[in-house]
Coordinates of C-alpha atoms and ligand atoms in Angstrom, one line a residue:
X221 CA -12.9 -1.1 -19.7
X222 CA -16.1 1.1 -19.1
X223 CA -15.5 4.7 -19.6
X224 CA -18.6 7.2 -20.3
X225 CA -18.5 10.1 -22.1
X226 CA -19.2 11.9 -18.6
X227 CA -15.7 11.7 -17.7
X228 CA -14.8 14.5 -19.6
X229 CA -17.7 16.4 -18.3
X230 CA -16.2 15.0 -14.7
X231 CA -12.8 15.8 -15.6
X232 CA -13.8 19.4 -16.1
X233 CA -15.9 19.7 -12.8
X234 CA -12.7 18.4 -11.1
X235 CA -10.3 20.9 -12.2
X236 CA -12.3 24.0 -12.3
X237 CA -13.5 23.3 -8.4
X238 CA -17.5 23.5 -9.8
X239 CA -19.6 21.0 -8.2
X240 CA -23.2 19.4 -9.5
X241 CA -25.6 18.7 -7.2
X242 CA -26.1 14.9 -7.6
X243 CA -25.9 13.1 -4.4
X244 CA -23.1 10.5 -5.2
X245 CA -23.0 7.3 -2.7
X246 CA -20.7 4.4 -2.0
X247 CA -23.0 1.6 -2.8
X248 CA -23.7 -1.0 0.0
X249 CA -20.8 -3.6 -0.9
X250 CA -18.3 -1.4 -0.8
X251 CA -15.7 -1.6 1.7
X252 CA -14.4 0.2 4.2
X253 CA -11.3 0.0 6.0
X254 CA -8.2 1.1 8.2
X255 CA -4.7 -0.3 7.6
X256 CA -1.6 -0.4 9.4
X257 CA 1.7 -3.4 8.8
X258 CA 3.6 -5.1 11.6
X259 CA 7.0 -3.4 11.9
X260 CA 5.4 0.5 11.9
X261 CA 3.1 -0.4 15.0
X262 CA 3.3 -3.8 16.5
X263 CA 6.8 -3.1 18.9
X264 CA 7.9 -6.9 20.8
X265 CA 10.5 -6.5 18.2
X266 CA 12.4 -9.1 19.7
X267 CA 9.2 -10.4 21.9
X268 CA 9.1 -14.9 22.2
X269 CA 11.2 -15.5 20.2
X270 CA 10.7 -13.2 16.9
X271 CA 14.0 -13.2 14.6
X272 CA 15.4 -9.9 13.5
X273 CA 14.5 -8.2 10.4
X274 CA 16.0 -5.9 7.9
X275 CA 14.0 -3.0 9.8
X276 CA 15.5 -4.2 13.1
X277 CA 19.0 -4.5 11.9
X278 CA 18.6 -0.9 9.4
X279 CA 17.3 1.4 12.2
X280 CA 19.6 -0.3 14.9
X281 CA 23.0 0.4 13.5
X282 CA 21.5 3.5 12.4
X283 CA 19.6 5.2 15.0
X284 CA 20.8 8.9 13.6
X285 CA 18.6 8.2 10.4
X286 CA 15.6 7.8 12.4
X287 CA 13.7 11.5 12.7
X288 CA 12.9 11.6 16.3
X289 CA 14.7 8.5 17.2
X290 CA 11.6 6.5 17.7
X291 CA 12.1 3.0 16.2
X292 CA 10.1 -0.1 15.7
X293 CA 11.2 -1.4 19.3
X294 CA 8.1 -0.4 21.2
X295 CA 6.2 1.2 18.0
X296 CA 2.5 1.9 19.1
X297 CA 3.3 -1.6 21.2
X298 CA 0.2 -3.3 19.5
X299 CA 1.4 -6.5 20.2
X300 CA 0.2 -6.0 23.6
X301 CA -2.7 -3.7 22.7
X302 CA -4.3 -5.4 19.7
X303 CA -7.5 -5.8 21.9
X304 CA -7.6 -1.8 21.7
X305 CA -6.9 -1.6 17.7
X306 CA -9.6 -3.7 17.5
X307 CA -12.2 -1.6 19.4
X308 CA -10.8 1.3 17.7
X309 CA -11.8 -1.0 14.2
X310 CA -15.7 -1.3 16.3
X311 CA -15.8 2.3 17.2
X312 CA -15.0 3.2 13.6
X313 CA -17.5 0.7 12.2
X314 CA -15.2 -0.5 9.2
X315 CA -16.0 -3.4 6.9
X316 CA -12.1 -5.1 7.6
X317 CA -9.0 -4.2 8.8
X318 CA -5.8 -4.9 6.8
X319 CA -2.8 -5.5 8.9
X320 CA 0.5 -7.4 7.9
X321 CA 2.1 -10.6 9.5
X322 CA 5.8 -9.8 10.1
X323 CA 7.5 -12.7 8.5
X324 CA 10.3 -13.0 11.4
X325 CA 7.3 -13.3 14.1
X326 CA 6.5 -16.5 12.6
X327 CA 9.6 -17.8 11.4
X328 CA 12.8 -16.4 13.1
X329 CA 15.2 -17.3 10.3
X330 CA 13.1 -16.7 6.9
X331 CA 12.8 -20.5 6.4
X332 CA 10.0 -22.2 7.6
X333 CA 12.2 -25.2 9.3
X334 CA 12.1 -23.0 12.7
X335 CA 8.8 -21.9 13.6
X336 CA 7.7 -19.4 16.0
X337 CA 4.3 -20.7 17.3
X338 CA 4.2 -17.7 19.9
X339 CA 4.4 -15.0 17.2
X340 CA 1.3 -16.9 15.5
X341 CA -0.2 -17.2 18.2
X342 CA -0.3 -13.4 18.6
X343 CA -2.0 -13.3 14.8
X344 CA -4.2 -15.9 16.0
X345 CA -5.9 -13.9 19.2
X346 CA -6.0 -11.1 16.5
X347 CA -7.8 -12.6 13.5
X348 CA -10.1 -14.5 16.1
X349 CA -11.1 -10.9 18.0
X350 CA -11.8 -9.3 14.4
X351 CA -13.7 -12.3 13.3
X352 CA -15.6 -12.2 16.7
X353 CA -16.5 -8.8 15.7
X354 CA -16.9 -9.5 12.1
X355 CA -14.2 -7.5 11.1
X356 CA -12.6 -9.3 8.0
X357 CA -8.9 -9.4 8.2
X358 CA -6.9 -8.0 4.9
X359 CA -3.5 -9.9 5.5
X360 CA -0.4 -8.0 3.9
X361 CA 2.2 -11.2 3.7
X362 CA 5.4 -9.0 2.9
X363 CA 5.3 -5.1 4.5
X364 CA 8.7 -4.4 3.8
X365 CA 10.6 -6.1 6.6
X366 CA 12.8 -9.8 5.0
X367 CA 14.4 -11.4 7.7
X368 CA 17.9 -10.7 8.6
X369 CA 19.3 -14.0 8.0
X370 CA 17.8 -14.3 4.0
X371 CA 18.8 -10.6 3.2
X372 CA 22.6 -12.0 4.6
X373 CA 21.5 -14.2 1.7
X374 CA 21.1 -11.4 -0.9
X375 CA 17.6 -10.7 0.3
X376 CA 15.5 -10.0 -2.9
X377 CA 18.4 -9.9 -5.2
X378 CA 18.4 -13.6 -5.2
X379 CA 16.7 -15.4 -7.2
X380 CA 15.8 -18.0 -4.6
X381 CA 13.9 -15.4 -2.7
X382 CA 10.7 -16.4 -4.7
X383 CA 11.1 -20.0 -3.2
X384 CA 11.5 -18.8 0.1
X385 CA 8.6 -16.3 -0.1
X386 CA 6.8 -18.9 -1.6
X387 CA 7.1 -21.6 1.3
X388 CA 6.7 -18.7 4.0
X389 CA 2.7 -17.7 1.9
X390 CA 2.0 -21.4 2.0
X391 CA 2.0 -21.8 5.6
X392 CA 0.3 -18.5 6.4
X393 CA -2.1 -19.4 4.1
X394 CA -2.4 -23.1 5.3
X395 CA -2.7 -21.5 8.9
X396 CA -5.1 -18.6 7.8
X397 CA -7.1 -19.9 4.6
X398 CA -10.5 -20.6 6.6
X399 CA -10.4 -17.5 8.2
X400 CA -9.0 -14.8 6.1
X401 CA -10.8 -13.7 2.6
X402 CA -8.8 -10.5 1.4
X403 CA -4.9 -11.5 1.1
X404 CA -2.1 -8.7 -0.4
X405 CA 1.2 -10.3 -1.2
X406 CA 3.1 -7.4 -1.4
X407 CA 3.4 -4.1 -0.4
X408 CA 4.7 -1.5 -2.8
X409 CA 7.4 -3.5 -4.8
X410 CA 8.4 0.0 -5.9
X411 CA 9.5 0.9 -2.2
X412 CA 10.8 -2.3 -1.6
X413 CA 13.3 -2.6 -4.6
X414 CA 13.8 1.2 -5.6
X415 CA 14.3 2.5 -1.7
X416 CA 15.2 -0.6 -0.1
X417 CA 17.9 -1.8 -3.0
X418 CA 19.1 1.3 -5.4
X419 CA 18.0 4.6 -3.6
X420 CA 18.9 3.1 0.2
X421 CA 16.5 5.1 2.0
X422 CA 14.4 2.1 2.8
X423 CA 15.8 -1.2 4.9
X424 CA 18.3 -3.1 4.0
X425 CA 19.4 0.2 3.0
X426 CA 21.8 -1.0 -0.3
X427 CA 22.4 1.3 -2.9
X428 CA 22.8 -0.9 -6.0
X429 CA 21.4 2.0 -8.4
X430 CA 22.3 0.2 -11.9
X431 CA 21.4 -3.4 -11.1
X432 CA 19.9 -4.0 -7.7
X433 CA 16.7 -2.8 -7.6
X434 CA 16.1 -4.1 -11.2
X435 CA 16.6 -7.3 -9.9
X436 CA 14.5 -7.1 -6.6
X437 CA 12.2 -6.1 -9.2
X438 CA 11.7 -9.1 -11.3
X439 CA 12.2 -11.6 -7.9
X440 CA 9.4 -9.6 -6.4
X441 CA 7.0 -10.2 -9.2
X442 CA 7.7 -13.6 -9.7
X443 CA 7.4 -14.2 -5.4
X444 CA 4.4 -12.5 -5.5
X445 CA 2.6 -14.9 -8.8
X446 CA 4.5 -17.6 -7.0
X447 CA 2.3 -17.4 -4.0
X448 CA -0.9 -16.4 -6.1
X449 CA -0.7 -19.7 -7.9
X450 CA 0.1 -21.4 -5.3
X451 CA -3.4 -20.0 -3.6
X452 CA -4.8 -21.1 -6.6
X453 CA -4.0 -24.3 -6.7
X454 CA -4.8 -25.4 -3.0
X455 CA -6.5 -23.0 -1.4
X456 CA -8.9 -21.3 -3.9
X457 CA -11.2 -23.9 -4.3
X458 CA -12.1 -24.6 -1.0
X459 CA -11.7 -21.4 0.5
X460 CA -13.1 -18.7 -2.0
X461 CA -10.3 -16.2 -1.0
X462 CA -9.0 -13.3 -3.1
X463 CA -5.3 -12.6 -3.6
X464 CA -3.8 -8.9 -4.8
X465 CA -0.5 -7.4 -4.5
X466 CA -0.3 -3.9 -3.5
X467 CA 1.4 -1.1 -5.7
X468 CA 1.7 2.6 -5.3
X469 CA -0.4 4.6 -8.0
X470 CA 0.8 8.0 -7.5
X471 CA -0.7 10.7 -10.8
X472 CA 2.2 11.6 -12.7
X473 CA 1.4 14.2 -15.0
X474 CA 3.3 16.8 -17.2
X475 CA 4.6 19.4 -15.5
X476 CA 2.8 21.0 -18.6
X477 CA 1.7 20.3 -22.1
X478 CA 5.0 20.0 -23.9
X479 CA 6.5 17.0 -25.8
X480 CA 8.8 16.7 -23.7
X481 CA 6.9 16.8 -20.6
X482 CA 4.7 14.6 -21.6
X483 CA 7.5 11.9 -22.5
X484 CA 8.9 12.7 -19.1
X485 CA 5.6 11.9 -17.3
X486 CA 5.1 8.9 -19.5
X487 CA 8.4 7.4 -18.4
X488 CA 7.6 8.6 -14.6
X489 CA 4.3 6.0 -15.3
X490 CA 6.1 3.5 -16.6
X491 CA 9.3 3.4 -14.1
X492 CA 7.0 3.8 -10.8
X493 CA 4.2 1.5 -11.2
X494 CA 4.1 0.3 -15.4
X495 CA 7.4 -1.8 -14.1
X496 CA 4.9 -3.8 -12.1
X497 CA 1.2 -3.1 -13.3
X498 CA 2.3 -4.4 -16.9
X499 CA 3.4 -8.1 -16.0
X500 CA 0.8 -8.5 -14.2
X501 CA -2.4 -7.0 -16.0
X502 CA -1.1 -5.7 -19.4
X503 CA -2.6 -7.7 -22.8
X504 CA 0.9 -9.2 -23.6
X505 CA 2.5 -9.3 -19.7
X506 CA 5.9 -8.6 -19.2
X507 CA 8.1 -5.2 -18.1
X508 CA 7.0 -2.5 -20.2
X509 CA 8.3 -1.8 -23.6
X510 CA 9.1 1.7 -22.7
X511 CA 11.4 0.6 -19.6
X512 CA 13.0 -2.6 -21.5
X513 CA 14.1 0.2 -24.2
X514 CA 15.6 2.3 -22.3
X515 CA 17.2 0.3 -20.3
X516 CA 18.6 -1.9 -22.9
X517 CA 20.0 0.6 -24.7
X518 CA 21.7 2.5 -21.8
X519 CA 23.1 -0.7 -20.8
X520 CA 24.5 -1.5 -24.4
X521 CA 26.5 2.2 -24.5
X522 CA 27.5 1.4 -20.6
X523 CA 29.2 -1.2 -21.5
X524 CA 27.2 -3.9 -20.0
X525 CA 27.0 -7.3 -21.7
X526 CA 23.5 -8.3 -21.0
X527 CA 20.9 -5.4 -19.7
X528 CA 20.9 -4.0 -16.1
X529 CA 16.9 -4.6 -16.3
X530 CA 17.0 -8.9 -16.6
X531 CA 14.8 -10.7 -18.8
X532 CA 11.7 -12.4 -18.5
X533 CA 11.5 -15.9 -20.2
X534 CA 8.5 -17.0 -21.6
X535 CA 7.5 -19.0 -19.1
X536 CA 8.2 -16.1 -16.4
X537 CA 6.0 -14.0 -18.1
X538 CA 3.4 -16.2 -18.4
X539 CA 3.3 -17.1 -15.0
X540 CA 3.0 -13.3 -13.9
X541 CA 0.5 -12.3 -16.3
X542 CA -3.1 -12.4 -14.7
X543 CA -1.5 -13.3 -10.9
X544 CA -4.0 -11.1 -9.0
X545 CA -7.6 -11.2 -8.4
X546 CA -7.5 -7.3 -7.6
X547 CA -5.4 -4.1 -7.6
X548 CA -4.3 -2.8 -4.0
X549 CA -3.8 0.6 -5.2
X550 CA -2.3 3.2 -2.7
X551 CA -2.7 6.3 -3.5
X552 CA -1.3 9.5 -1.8
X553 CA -0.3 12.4 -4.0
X554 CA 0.5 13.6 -7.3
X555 CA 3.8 14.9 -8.9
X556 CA 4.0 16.9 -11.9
X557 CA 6.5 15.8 -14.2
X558 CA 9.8 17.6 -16.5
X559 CA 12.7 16.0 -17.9
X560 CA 15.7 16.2 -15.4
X561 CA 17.4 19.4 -14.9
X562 CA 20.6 17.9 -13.3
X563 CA 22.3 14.7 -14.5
X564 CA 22.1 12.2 -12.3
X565 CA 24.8 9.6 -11.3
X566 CA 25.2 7.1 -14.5
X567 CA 24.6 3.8 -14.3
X568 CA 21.5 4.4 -12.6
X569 CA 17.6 4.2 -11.9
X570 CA 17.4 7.8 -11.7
X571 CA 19.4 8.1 -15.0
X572 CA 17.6 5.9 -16.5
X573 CA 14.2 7.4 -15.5
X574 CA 15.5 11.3 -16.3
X575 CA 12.4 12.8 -14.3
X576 CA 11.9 15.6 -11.5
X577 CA 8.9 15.8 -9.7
X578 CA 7.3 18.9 -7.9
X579 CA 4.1 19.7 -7.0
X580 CA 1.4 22.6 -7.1
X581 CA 2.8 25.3 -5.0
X582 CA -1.3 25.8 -3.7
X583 CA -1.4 22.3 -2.8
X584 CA -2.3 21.6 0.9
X585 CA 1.0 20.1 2.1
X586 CA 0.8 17.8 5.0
X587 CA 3.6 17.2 7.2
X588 CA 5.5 14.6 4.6
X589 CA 7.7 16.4 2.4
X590 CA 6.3 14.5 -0.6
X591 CA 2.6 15.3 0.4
X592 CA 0.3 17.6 -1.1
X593 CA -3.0 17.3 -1.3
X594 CA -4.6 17.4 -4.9
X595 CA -7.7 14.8 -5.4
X596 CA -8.0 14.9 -8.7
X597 CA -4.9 13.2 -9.1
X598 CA -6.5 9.7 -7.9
X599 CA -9.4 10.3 -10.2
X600 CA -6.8 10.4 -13.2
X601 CA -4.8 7.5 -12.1
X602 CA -8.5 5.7 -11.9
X603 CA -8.9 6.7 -15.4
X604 CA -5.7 6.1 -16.7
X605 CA -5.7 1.9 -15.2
X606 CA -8.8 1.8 -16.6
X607 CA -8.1 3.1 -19.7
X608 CA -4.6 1.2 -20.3
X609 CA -5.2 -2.3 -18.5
X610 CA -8.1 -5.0 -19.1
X611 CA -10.6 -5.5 -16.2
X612 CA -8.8 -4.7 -13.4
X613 CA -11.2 -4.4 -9.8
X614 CA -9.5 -2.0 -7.5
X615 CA -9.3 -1.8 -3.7
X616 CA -7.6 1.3 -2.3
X617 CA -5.3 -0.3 0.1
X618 CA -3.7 3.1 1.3
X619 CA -4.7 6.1 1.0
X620 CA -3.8 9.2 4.4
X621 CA -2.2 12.4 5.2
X622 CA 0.5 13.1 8.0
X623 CA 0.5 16.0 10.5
X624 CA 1.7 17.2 13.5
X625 CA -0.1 15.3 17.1
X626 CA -3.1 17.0 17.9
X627 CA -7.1 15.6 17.8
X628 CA -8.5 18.5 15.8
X629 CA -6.9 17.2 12.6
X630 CA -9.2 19.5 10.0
X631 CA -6.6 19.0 7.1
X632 CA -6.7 15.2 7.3
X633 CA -10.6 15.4 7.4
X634 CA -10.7 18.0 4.3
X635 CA -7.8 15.6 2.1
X636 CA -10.4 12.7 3.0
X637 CA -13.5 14.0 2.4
X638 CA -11.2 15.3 -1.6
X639 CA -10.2 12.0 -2.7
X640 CA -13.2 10.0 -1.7
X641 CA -15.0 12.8 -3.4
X642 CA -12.7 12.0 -6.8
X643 CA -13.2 8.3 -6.3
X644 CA -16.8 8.1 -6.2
X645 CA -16.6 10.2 -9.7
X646 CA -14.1 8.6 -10.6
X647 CA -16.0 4.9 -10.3
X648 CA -19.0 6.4 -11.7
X649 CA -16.4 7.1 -15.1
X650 CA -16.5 3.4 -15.1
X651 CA -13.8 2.3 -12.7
X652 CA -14.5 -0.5 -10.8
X653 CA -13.3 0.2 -7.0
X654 CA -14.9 -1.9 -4.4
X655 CA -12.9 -0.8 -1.4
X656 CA -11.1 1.8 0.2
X657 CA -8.5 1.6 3.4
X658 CA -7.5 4.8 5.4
X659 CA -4.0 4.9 6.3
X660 CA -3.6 4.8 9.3
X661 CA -6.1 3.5 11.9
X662 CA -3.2 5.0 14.4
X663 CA -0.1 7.3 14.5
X664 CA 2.7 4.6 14.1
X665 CA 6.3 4.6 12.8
X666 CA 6.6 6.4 9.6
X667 CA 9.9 4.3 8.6
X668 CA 13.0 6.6 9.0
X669 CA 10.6 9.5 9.8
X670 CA 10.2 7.8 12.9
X671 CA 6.7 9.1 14.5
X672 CA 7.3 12.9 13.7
X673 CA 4.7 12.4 10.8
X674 CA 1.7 11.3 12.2
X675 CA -0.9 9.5 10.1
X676 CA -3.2 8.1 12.6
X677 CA -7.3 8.6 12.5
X678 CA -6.7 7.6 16.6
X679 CA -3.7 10.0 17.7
X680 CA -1.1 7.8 20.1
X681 CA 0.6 8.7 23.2
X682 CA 3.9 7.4 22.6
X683 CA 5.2 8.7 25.9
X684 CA 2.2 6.6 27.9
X685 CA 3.2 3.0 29.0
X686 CA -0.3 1.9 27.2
X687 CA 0.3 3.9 24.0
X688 CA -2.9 5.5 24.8
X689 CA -4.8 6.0 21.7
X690 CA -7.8 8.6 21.0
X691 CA -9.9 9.4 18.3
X692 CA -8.9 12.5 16.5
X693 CA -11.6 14.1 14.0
X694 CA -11.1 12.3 10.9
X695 CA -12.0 9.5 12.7
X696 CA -15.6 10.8 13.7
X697 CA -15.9 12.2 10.0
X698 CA -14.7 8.6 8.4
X699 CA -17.3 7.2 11.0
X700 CA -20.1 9.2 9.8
X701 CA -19.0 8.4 6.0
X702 CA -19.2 4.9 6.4
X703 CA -22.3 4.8 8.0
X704 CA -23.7 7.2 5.7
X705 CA -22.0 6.1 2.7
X706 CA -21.6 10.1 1.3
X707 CA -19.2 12.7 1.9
X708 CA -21.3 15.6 3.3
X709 CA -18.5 18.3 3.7
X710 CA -20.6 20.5 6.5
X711 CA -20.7 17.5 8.8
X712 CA -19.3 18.0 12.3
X713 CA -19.8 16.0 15.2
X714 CA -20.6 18.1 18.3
X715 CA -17.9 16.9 20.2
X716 CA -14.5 13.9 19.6
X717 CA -16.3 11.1 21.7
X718 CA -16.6 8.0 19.5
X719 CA -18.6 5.2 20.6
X720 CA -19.1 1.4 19.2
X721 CA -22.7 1.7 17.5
X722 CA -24.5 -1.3 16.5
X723 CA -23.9 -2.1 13.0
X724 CA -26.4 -4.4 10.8
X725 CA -24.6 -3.8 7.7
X726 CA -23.0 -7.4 7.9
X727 CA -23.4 -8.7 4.4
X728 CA -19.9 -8.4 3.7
X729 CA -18.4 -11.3 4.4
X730 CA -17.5 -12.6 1.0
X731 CA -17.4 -10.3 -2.2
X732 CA -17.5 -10.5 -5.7
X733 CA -14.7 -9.2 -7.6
Ligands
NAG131 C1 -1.7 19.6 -25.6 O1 -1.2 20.2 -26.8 C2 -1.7 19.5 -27.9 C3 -1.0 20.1 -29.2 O2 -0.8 21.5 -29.1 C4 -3.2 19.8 -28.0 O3 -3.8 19.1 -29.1 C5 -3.8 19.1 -26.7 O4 -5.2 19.4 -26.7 C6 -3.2 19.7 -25.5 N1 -3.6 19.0 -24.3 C7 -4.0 19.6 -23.2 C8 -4.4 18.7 -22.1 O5 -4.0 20.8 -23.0

């Protein structure tokens, strides 16, 4: 925990718009990257022999929930043009590129007696072109999409989940541990167990809002220290790789400075990311006190017998506690917090949360109904991990804006150039952040929004049998910022052609965390 008094001083510049005139710079190890994760672009959904996942099966017996109707089937169809999202990577001159590995490409029915050597093979031609190109590969494990066949199982509500999550890391790994440095368990437990298992907006769609996505919770923790100490144990060693789990660190603040704002926005902390943060980097581990209370006690009045939000043993929590050599923080927006001013359906998440969120009606909105642009929001959730957790080295592993098609994306350039602004105050306040990702390096499948909200730096054709990308804007300006390592916010390039340019930076091939 390093936190100067200039973080008040920073804290002020923030909100009141001033600016100093100290040249701020991304030092020379930092990273810089573009993200993207199997289902949302790679299409060959059912390509040599890949099983079907829960995003298969969710958005096939449902094709009305899907926006424009534009599923994963085809996607942006980077399974055949990885050779392209890898130029894109050279014309952008990033430091890696963090995709995921779809878990049903590889093994078609979860379990790892069945696999799919043509699905690795296309991971293989991938990770061999970025390498070639000394483009480090950032493999996401788990991107939201089980396979069918173990979520017929119970998916993440049973408890033998971790095993199987556990066996299906050991083989990527074993396949991948020479080759790949930068290694994310999971994406967004939060999504995956709140959306995917109580709210049902998210594949496999269940809406188990008293118990489900409680226990999704704890499975997914204990899958994801699983596979970290598995790392550890056989791969660390030899290999010098690093292994995080990503979670989304939204701000959520008080609405405004009232007691009971502020205990609203304190449980909005501790229910969207504290339920995961805690086991894993808090001084004593486990769920957070503030959840376990509330929980408990609700599920005492509801009648239940043991609480809806399970136990950690001992052991469990010991095993979580310190399972993650960095923080993939995603970070998009900010919601300002009140109590809830309806009363939500009882047993339940929501109920047991008792927030509403809205945001600053002058906030830039992109074309997500969630989105608003307000920077200062990531420079507060900096503070606030470093203030609450023990050393905790952060990579931003998402971070974009959505908007219509269209190459002259000015608002996606202006929310870029805001937050990296509020991060590089934000680490010189002490927080130690040794990498960013852009979301996306290409327009892609925005889940259930299908591709009406785009969030690509390369715009794609979807109607084009090539899925013809091109560089919009933000992806000259990102280019420039990387290259210059500041965020000048008069820079314009005098016209959208982007070109590979040599790059001698290449000292980035192992890091320090
Ligand atoms: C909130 O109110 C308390 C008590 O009135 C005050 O001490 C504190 O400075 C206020 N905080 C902010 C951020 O305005």
């Amino acid at each position: 925990m390093r936190v100067a008094i200039l973080c008040l001083l920073n804290l002020l510049i923030g909100s009141d718009g001033w600016s100093d005139h100290r040249k701020r710079k991304f030092p020379t190890n930092f990273l810089f990257g573009a993200a993207t994760s199997a289902y949302q672009v790679e299409g060959g959904w059912n390509a040599d022999g890949k099983g079907e996942s829960i995003w298969d099966k969710f958005l096939h017996d449902n094709p009305d929930l899907v926006a424009d109707g534009r599923n994963g089937d085809v996607a942006s169809d980077s399974y055949h043009q990885w050779r392209r999202d890898v130029e894109m990577l050279r014309e952008l001159g990033v430091d890696f590129y963090r995709f995921s590995i779809s878990w049903s490409r590889v093994l078609p029915t979860g379990f790892e007696n069945e696999i799919n050597e043509a699905g690795f093979k296309y991971y293989d031609n991938l990770i061999d072109e970025l390498l070639k190109h000394e483009i480090q590969p950032m493999v996401t494990l788990y991107h939201f999409e089980l396979p069918q066949p173990l979520q017929e199982l119970g998916g993440w509500t049973n408890p033998l989940s971790v095993t199987w999550f556990e066996n299906y890391a050991k083989l990527v790994f074993r396949r991948y541990a020479d080759k790949v440095k930068f290694w994310i368990t999971i994406n967004q437990p939060n999504t995956v167990c709140m959306e995917g298992y109580a709210s049902g907006i998210m594949a496999p769609g269940l809406n188990s809002k008293d118990v489900g996505g409680y226990e999704c919770a704890k499975n997914v923790l204990l899958a994801h220290a699983k596979a970290y100490r598995a790392y550890q144990t056989e791969f660390k060693k030899k290999y010098e790789g690093n292994v995080g789990i990503s979670i989304a660190v939204n701000w959520f603040e008080a609405l405004s400075n009232t007691t009971e704002n502020n205990e609203a926005a304190e449980r909005a902390r501790a229910f969207e990311f504290g339920l995961y943060l805690d086991p894993i980097w808090s001084k004593k581990g486990d769920f957070p006190d503030l959840v376990k209370k509330i929980v408990d006690k609700k599920s005492t009045e509801q009648g239940f017998k043991t609480s809806r939000l399970p136990k950690l043993t001992a052991a469990e929590v010991k095993l979580i506690k310190g399972s993650a050599d960095f923080l993939g923080m995603n970070h998009y927006t900010t919601f300002q917090v009140q109590p809830s001013q309806t009363q939500f359906e009882a047993p339940s998440v929501e109920d047991d949360r008792n927030t509403e969120y809205t945001q600053g009606p002058a906030w830039r909105a992109a074309k997500s109904p969630w989105l608003k642009s307000a920077p200062y929001g990531l420079y507060k959730a900096c503070l606030h991990l470093n203030l609450n957790y023990d050393y905790l080295p952060i990579i931003i592993t998402e971070h974009g804006w959505s908007s219509d098609p269209g190459l002259e994306d000015q608002d996606r350039v202006d929310n870029m150039r805001g937050y990296l602004g509020a991060l590089l105050l934000a680490m010189e306040d002490g927080t130690e952040v040794k990498g960013y990702t852009a979301w996306s390096l290409m327009d892609n499948v925005e889940w259930i929004a299908g591709t009406s909200e785009r969030f690509g730096l390369y715009e794609v054709d979807f109607e084009s049998e090539q899925k013809t990308r091109t560089a919009r804007l933000s992806a000259l300006v990102y280019k420039h910022i990387i290259e210059s390592r500041e965020v000048e916010d008069a820079w314009r390039p005098s016209n959208l052609k982007i070109a590979i340019t040599k790059n001698d930076k290449k000292n980035n091939y192992r890091v320090e965390l």
